[in-house]
Structures are given as C-alpha cells and as structure tokens.
Amino acid sequence: MFFKDVTGQDEMKRQLIRSTQKGIIPHAMLFCGQAGYGTFPLALAYARYLNCRERTESDSCGRCPSCLKYNHLVHPDLHFVFPIAQKDKDDTCDNHLAEWRDFLKTHTYFDLNEWHNYLRVDRKQTLIYAREGNALAHKVSMKIAEADYRVLFVWIPERMVVNCANKLLKVIEEPPEHTLVFMVSEAPEEILGTILSRMQRLNLKPVDTDALAGAAEEKLNVDTSQSRQQAYMAQGDWLKLMEVVRTGEENKLFLELFIRIMRNAWTRSVKDMNESAKKIAEHNRDRQIRFLKYCQRLVRENFMYRFHAEEMNYMNPEEAAFSVKFAEYVNERNVYDFIDELTEAERHVARNGNSKMIFFDLSLRIAVLVRQ
C-alpha cells in the first residue's frame, strides 16, 4: 500500500510526510474515521513510508527490500493484531495471518463486516482476546530485525478485551526504542479511556467529492456523466461509493416506485396506493429501508432543482427528467414534512412494523403534502 493508492486525504498525507521529514514520529497513533475514508490504507502506507530505505518527497520507493516485503505483508518488523474467532484459549492472530494476508490481497478498503463475511463467522464471535496481549509483549521484547521502526498494527482496537487492552497500555506507556503502535478505529469512543488519552489521534474527514469521482472513473470504470453524482451519494466514503455503483439497477427500481407513489398521491387513487404498498412490501426490509433513504435524497434533490443551480444537483439523467415537472411540488412549505414522513416510515420499517400498512399510510400523508 502506497500513499498514491489512498483516494483523496491529500492534506493528511502531506502532514504525515512532513512530520517524517522533520523526524517527528509519535510512538502511538490512532487513525479514526469510517473505513471508507481510508483509515486502514493510509495507516499502512504511512508504516511503509517510515521504513522505506529510499523514500521520495511524496511516497515510498517501491523498490527497496523493505518495500518489497511490505508488498506481501511479510516484513519481520510489521505485526498485525485484528479481531478473530478464537478456536481455543491459546489462539492468537499469528495463527490467522495466512487468512489475513489473503484477505488484504483483495481488499484495500474494508470494514469489519467484510472481514466477518470473509471468515464466514457472526459479528459477535470476533474479538481481540487476552492471549493477544501476551503475544504482543513477547514481540516487543525481541530485537528489531531490520527495519528502522517496529510497527504494531492494531485494527479495530475497540474489539479488545480488557486484559489485552491493559497489556497494550503497558507497551504504549513504556515503548521499547523504535517501536510504534498504530491503531485504526471506526468507534474510538469504545476504546479504553487510558489508552485513548495516550494516543495521538488523527481524524480522517470524508473524501473530497472530486477525488472520489475521479477514483470512480479510474478504478470502477464509472462514466464521467455519472461519477460526480455517485460520489456525492457516497458522502465521501469509498465503500459506499462501491455500493452505489453496484446498486445502479436497484436505483432504477427505486425511481420507478418513487414515481408511482408520487403519481398516486397526486391523483389520490386509494386503490393504486394500496397496490403500490403491496408491491413495496414484497421486498425485504433492508431494501425497503434503502428505498426510503433513496426517496429522502430525491426529495432533497428536487427541492434544490428549483434553484436552477446545476452544480448543486446530483441526479442521473432519468431522475433529472422526472424532476423537470415534479420539482415544482417540493417547496418551502412541504419539504421538511416530506423528509419527516419518509424518516418516520423508515423508523417503523426498521422496527419490523407492517410494511404494507406503513407504505399505504405514507402514501396518504404524501397525498396531502404534494398539494401544499
């Protein structure tokens, strides 16, 4: 992993490179943010840069012995700690390194759910167990093999059990020379407070829309006419962007259902409202929730459409074509109520309410709003 492989986050990259050049390298760093912002790849690229023998002004060289070992994640001074489904009380991450490295070969950006899916285990089954603390203590007691820095890489530290966290705390408080602890967290508020207070925290922001759109075109072969709209929908998150690209066909279905609901509301056809509610209820709850989120976005986009500012609109051609006429029905008098009703419906669906009744009731309420 190189800095160039991390989408966006240019200011954070410059900050890390400048601190390295000045010799200011904290021994304990916490990379925080959504996985799709690039927390893991950025931290790994930084570890590589620190140990590169011929690093440049902008990145690792990729040619020196250290870089070549980082390519295969087999550097003797790079140690990974990550949640596992423990097989017995003596099981540690070292016993799962082959799986971990195979996973990283095909996953640059990933979250805990993807790791669980790869392992084919339930979310509740993975933790960083107490035994891992003993393994860490042993690793830091050994002499550094060949790198400038030994790096202990802890992914999802919020999954550590207390005994392991206390062992790691001791390493952080009394670090051996040239030993760095890098943590990558999606929920830093769940980390042991005594550890959190001793880490230098880097909070990653969402990826810039232009950078995300460019990456979508280059890496996902997204058409230029759609890349910015899809990047906007992803809200600065690379994982969400991949999901948006994958669900392109689903969004076509959502647009059809949205149009049907709005037309039924305008004509006030109770029979058609009921039929539409039955059709939506046939889909699983996850899809129903995604549909309601889609509706919320499209209502917002139609409200913005009224301002005739193309740079502020993120609709695809099909959505924009529908909005030419529909946008006039989303105005200052009803836009907040529209969003509130859709949000309330989403909440009821998530709580396993009767989907047919929820969407029928939603249609009746929209029938009132659309004429305001």
PDB file of N, CA and C in Angstrom, residues 91-128:
ATOM      1  N   ASP A  91      -5.342 -19.480  21.054  1.00  0.00           N
ATOM      2  CA  ASP A  91      -5.377 -18.980  19.680  1.00  0.00           C
ATOM      3  C   ASP A  91      -5.054 -17.484  19.641  1.00  0.00           C
ATOM      4  N   THR A  92      -4.194 -17.077  18.701  1.00  0.00           N
ATOM      5  CA  THR A  92      -3.844 -15.661  18.525  1.00  0.00           C
ATOM      6  C   THR A  92      -3.897 -15.297  17.054  1.00  0.00           C
ATOM      7  N   CYS A  93      -3.708 -14.014  16.772  1.00  0.00           N
ATOM      8  CA  CYS A  93      -3.740 -13.533  15.392  1.00  0.00           C
ATOM      9  C   CYS A  93      -2.670 -14.194  14.516  1.00  0.00           C
ATOM     10  N   ASP A  94      -1.547 -14.538  15.117  1.00  0.00           N
ATOM     11  CA  ASP A  94      -0.470 -15.158  14.339  1.00  0.00           C
ATOM     12  C   ASP A  94      -0.937 -16.440  13.662  1.00  0.00           C
ATOM     13  N   ASN A  95      -1.886 -17.131  14.270  1.00  0.00           N
ATOM     14  CA  ASN A  95      -2.403 -18.362  13.674  1.00  0.00           C
ATOM     15  C   ASN A  95      -3.332 -18.097  12.494  1.00  0.00           C
ATOM     16  N   HIS A  96      -3.698 -16.830  12.301  1.00  0.00           N
ATOM     17  CA  HIS A  96      -4.635 -16.468  11.233  1.00  0.00           C
ATOM     18  C   HIS A  96      -3.998 -15.530  10.203  1.00  0.00           C
ATOM     19  N   LEU A  97      -2.683 -15.416  10.256  1.00  0.00           N
ATOM     20  CA  LEU A  97      -2.010 -14.481   9.353  1.00  0.00           C
ATOM     21  C   LEU A  97      -2.191 -14.842   7.887  1.00  0.00           C
ATOM     22  N   ALA A  98      -2.219 -16.127   7.573  1.00  0.00           N
ATOM     23  CA  ALA A  98      -2.397 -16.533   6.174  1.00  0.00           C
ATOM     24  C   ALA A  98      -3.743 -16.038   5.639  1.00  0.00           C
ATOM     25  N   GLU A  99      -4.806 -16.210   6.451  1.00  0.00           N
ATOM     26  CA  GLU A  99      -6.130 -15.720   6.059  1.00  0.00           C
ATOM     27  C   GLU A  99      -6.120 -14.202   5.931  1.00  0.00           C
ATOM     28  N   TRP A 100      -5.491 -13.538   6.899  1.00  0.00           N
ATOM     29  CA  TRP A 100      -5.444 -12.078   6.922  1.00  0.00           C
ATOM     30  C   TRP A 100      -4.742 -11.530   5.682  1.00  0.00           C
ATOM     31  N   ARG A 101      -3.592 -12.120   5.344  1.00  0.00           N
ATOM     32  CA  ARG A 101      -2.848 -11.650   4.178  1.00  0.00           C
ATOM     33  C   ARG A 101      -3.595 -11.923   2.887  1.00  0.00           C
ATOM     34  N   ASP A 102      -4.247 -13.065   2.793  1.00  0.00           N
ATOM     35  CA  ASP A 102      -5.060 -13.348   1.601  1.00  0.00           C
ATOM     36  C   ASP A 102      -6.205 -12.349   1.483  1.00  0.00           C
ATOM     37  N   PHE A 103      -6.788 -12.010   2.618  1.00  0.00           N
ATOM     38  CA  PHE A 103      -7.882 -11.028   2.633  1.00  0.00           C
ATOM     39  C   PHE A 103      -7.387  -9.679   2.140  1.00  0.00           C
ATOM     40  N   LEU A 104      -6.228  -9.238   2.611  1.00  0.00           N
ATOM     41  CA  LEU A 104      -5.696  -7.931   2.236  1.00  0.00           C
ATOM     42  C   LEU A 104      -5.278  -7.865   0.775  1.00  0.00           C
ATOM     43  N   LYS A 105      -5.004  -9.008   0.157  1.00  0.00           N
ATOM     44  CA  LYS A 105      -4.634  -9.015  -1.260  1.00  0.00           C
ATOM     45  C   LYS A 105      -5.792  -8.552  -2.136  1.00  0.00           C
ATOM     46  N   THR A 106      -7.012  -8.791  -1.685  1.00  0.00           N
ATOM     47  CA  THR A 106      -8.190  -8.452  -2.491  1.00  0.00           C
ATOM     48  C   THR A 106      -9.031  -7.338  -1.865  1.00  0.00           C
ATOM     49  N   HIS A 107      -8.635  -6.843  -0.698  1.00  0.00           N
ATOM     50  CA  HIS A 107      -9.399  -5.794  -0.024  1.00  0.00           C
ATOM     51  C   HIS A 107      -8.456  -4.661   0.394  1.00  0.00           C
ATOM     52  N   THR A 108      -8.592  -3.536  -0.276  1.00  0.00           N
ATOM     53  CA  THR A 108      -7.830  -2.351   0.111  1.00  0.00           C
ATOM     54  C   THR A 108      -8.622  -1.523   1.115  1.00  0.00           C
ATOM     55  N   TYR A 109      -9.892  -1.301   0.782  1.00  0.00           N
ATOM     56  CA  TYR A 109     -10.828  -0.635   1.679  1.00  0.00           C
ATOM     57  C   TYR A 109     -11.809  -1.694   2.173  1.00  0.00           C
ATOM     58  N   PHE A 110     -12.001  -1.781   3.479  1.00  0.00           N
ATOM     59  CA  PHE A 110     -12.904  -2.802   4.011  1.00  0.00           C
ATOM     60  C   PHE A 110     -13.317  -2.415   5.419  1.00  0.00           C
ATOM     61  N   ASP A 111     -14.386  -3.023   5.878  1.00  0.00           N
ATOM     62  CA  ASP A 111     -14.834  -2.801   7.257  1.00  0.00           C
ATOM     63  C   ASP A 111     -14.958  -4.145   7.962  1.00  0.00           C
ATOM     64  N   LEU A 112     -15.415  -4.105   9.190  1.00  0.00           N
ATOM     65  CA  LEU A 112     -15.478  -5.312   9.998  1.00  0.00           C
ATOM     66  C   LEU A 112     -16.449  -6.327   9.412  1.00  0.00           C
ATOM     67  N   ASN A 113     -17.533  -5.861   8.818  1.00  0.00           N
ATOM     68  CA  ASN A 113     -18.500  -6.786   8.235  1.00  0.00           C
ATOM     69  C   ASN A 113     -17.881  -7.593   7.093  1.00  0.00           C
ATOM     70  N   GLU A 114     -17.055  -6.943   6.283  1.00  0.00           N
ATOM     71  CA  GLU A 114     -16.417  -7.670   5.185  1.00  0.00           C
ATOM     72  C   GLU A 114     -15.448  -8.724   5.705  1.00  0.00           C
ATOM     73  N   TRP A 115     -14.746  -8.413   6.796  1.00  0.00           N
ATOM     74  CA  TRP A 115     -13.848  -9.381   7.412  1.00  0.00           C
ATOM     75  C   TRP A 115     -14.645 -10.562   7.967  1.00  0.00           C
ATOM     76  N   HIS A 116     -15.778 -10.283   8.578  1.00  0.00           N
ATOM     77  CA  HIS A 116     -16.633 -11.358   9.086  1.00  0.00           C
ATOM     78  C   HIS A 116     -17.141 -12.227   7.939  1.00  0.00           C
ATOM     79  N   ASN A 117     -17.553 -11.597   6.857  1.00  0.00           N
ATOM     80  CA  ASN A 117     -18.048 -12.363   5.711  1.00  0.00           C
ATOM     81  C   ASN A 117     -16.948 -13.248   5.136  1.00  0.00           C
ATOM     82  N   TYR A 118     -15.729 -12.716   5.120  1.00  0.00           N
ATOM     83  CA  TYR A 118     -14.601 -13.485   4.603  1.00  0.00           C
ATOM     84  C   TYR A 118     -14.337 -14.703   5.495  1.00  0.00           C
ATOM     85  N   LEU A 119     -14.425 -14.502   6.804  1.00  0.00           N
ATOM     86  CA  LEU A 119     -14.200 -15.604   7.738  1.00  0.00           C
ATOM     87  C   LEU A 119     -15.418 -16.521   7.855  1.00  0.00           C
ATOM     88  N   ARG A 120     -16.571 -16.020   7.379  1.00  0.00           N
ATOM     89  CA  ARG A 120     -17.836 -16.746   7.488  1.00  0.00           C
ATOM     90  C   ARG A 120     -18.198 -16.986   8.963  1.00  0.00           C
ATOM     91  N   VAL A 121     -18.106 -15.939   9.727  1.00  0.00           N
ATOM     92  CA  VAL A 121     -18.462 -16.009  11.140  1.00  0.00           C
ATOM     93  C   VAL A 121     -19.428 -14.880  11.461  1.00  0.00           C
ATOM     94  N   ASP A 122     -20.100 -15.011  12.594  1.00  0.00           N
ATOM     95  CA  ASP A 122     -21.015 -13.985  13.063  1.00  0.00           C
ATOM     96  C   ASP A 122     -20.232 -12.852  13.718  1.00  0.00           C
ATOM     97  N   ARG A 123     -20.778 -11.649  13.642  1.00  0.00           N
ATOM     98  CA  ARG A 123     -20.109 -10.469  14.191  1.00  0.00           C
ATOM     99  C   ARG A 123     -19.757 -10.640  15.673  1.00  0.00           C
ATOM    100  N   LYS A 124     -20.617 -11.309  16.426  1.00  0.00           N
ATOM    101  CA  LYS A 124     -20.411 -11.449  17.863  1.00  0.00           C
ATOM    102  C   LYS A 124     -19.257 -12.392  18.196  1.00  0.00           C
ATOM    103  N   GLN A 125     -18.797 -13.139  17.229  1.00  0.00           N
ATOM    104  CA  GLN A 125     -17.787 -14.157  17.507  1.00  0.00           C
ATOM    105  C   GLN A 125     -16.355 -13.633  17.462  1.00  0.00           C
ATOM    106  N   THR A 126     -16.131 -12.451  16.955  1.00  0.00           N
ATOM    107  CA  THR A 126     -14.760 -11.967  16.796  1.00  0.00           C
ATOM    108  C   THR A 126     -14.393 -10.930  17.850  1.00  0.00           C
ATOM    109  N   LEU A 127     -13.239 -11.144  18.456  1.00  0.00           N
ATOM    110  CA  LEU A 127     -12.685 -10.222  19.440  1.00  0.00           C
ATOM    111  C   LEU A 127     -11.167 -10.263  19.341  1.00  0.00           C
ATOM    112  N   ILE A 128     -10.514  -9.325  20.012  1.00  0.00           N
ATOM    113  CA  ILE A 128      -9.067  -9.399  20.221  1.00  0.00           C
ATOM    114  C   ILE A 128      -8.902  -9.866  21.661  1.00  0.00           C
TER     115      ILE A 128
END
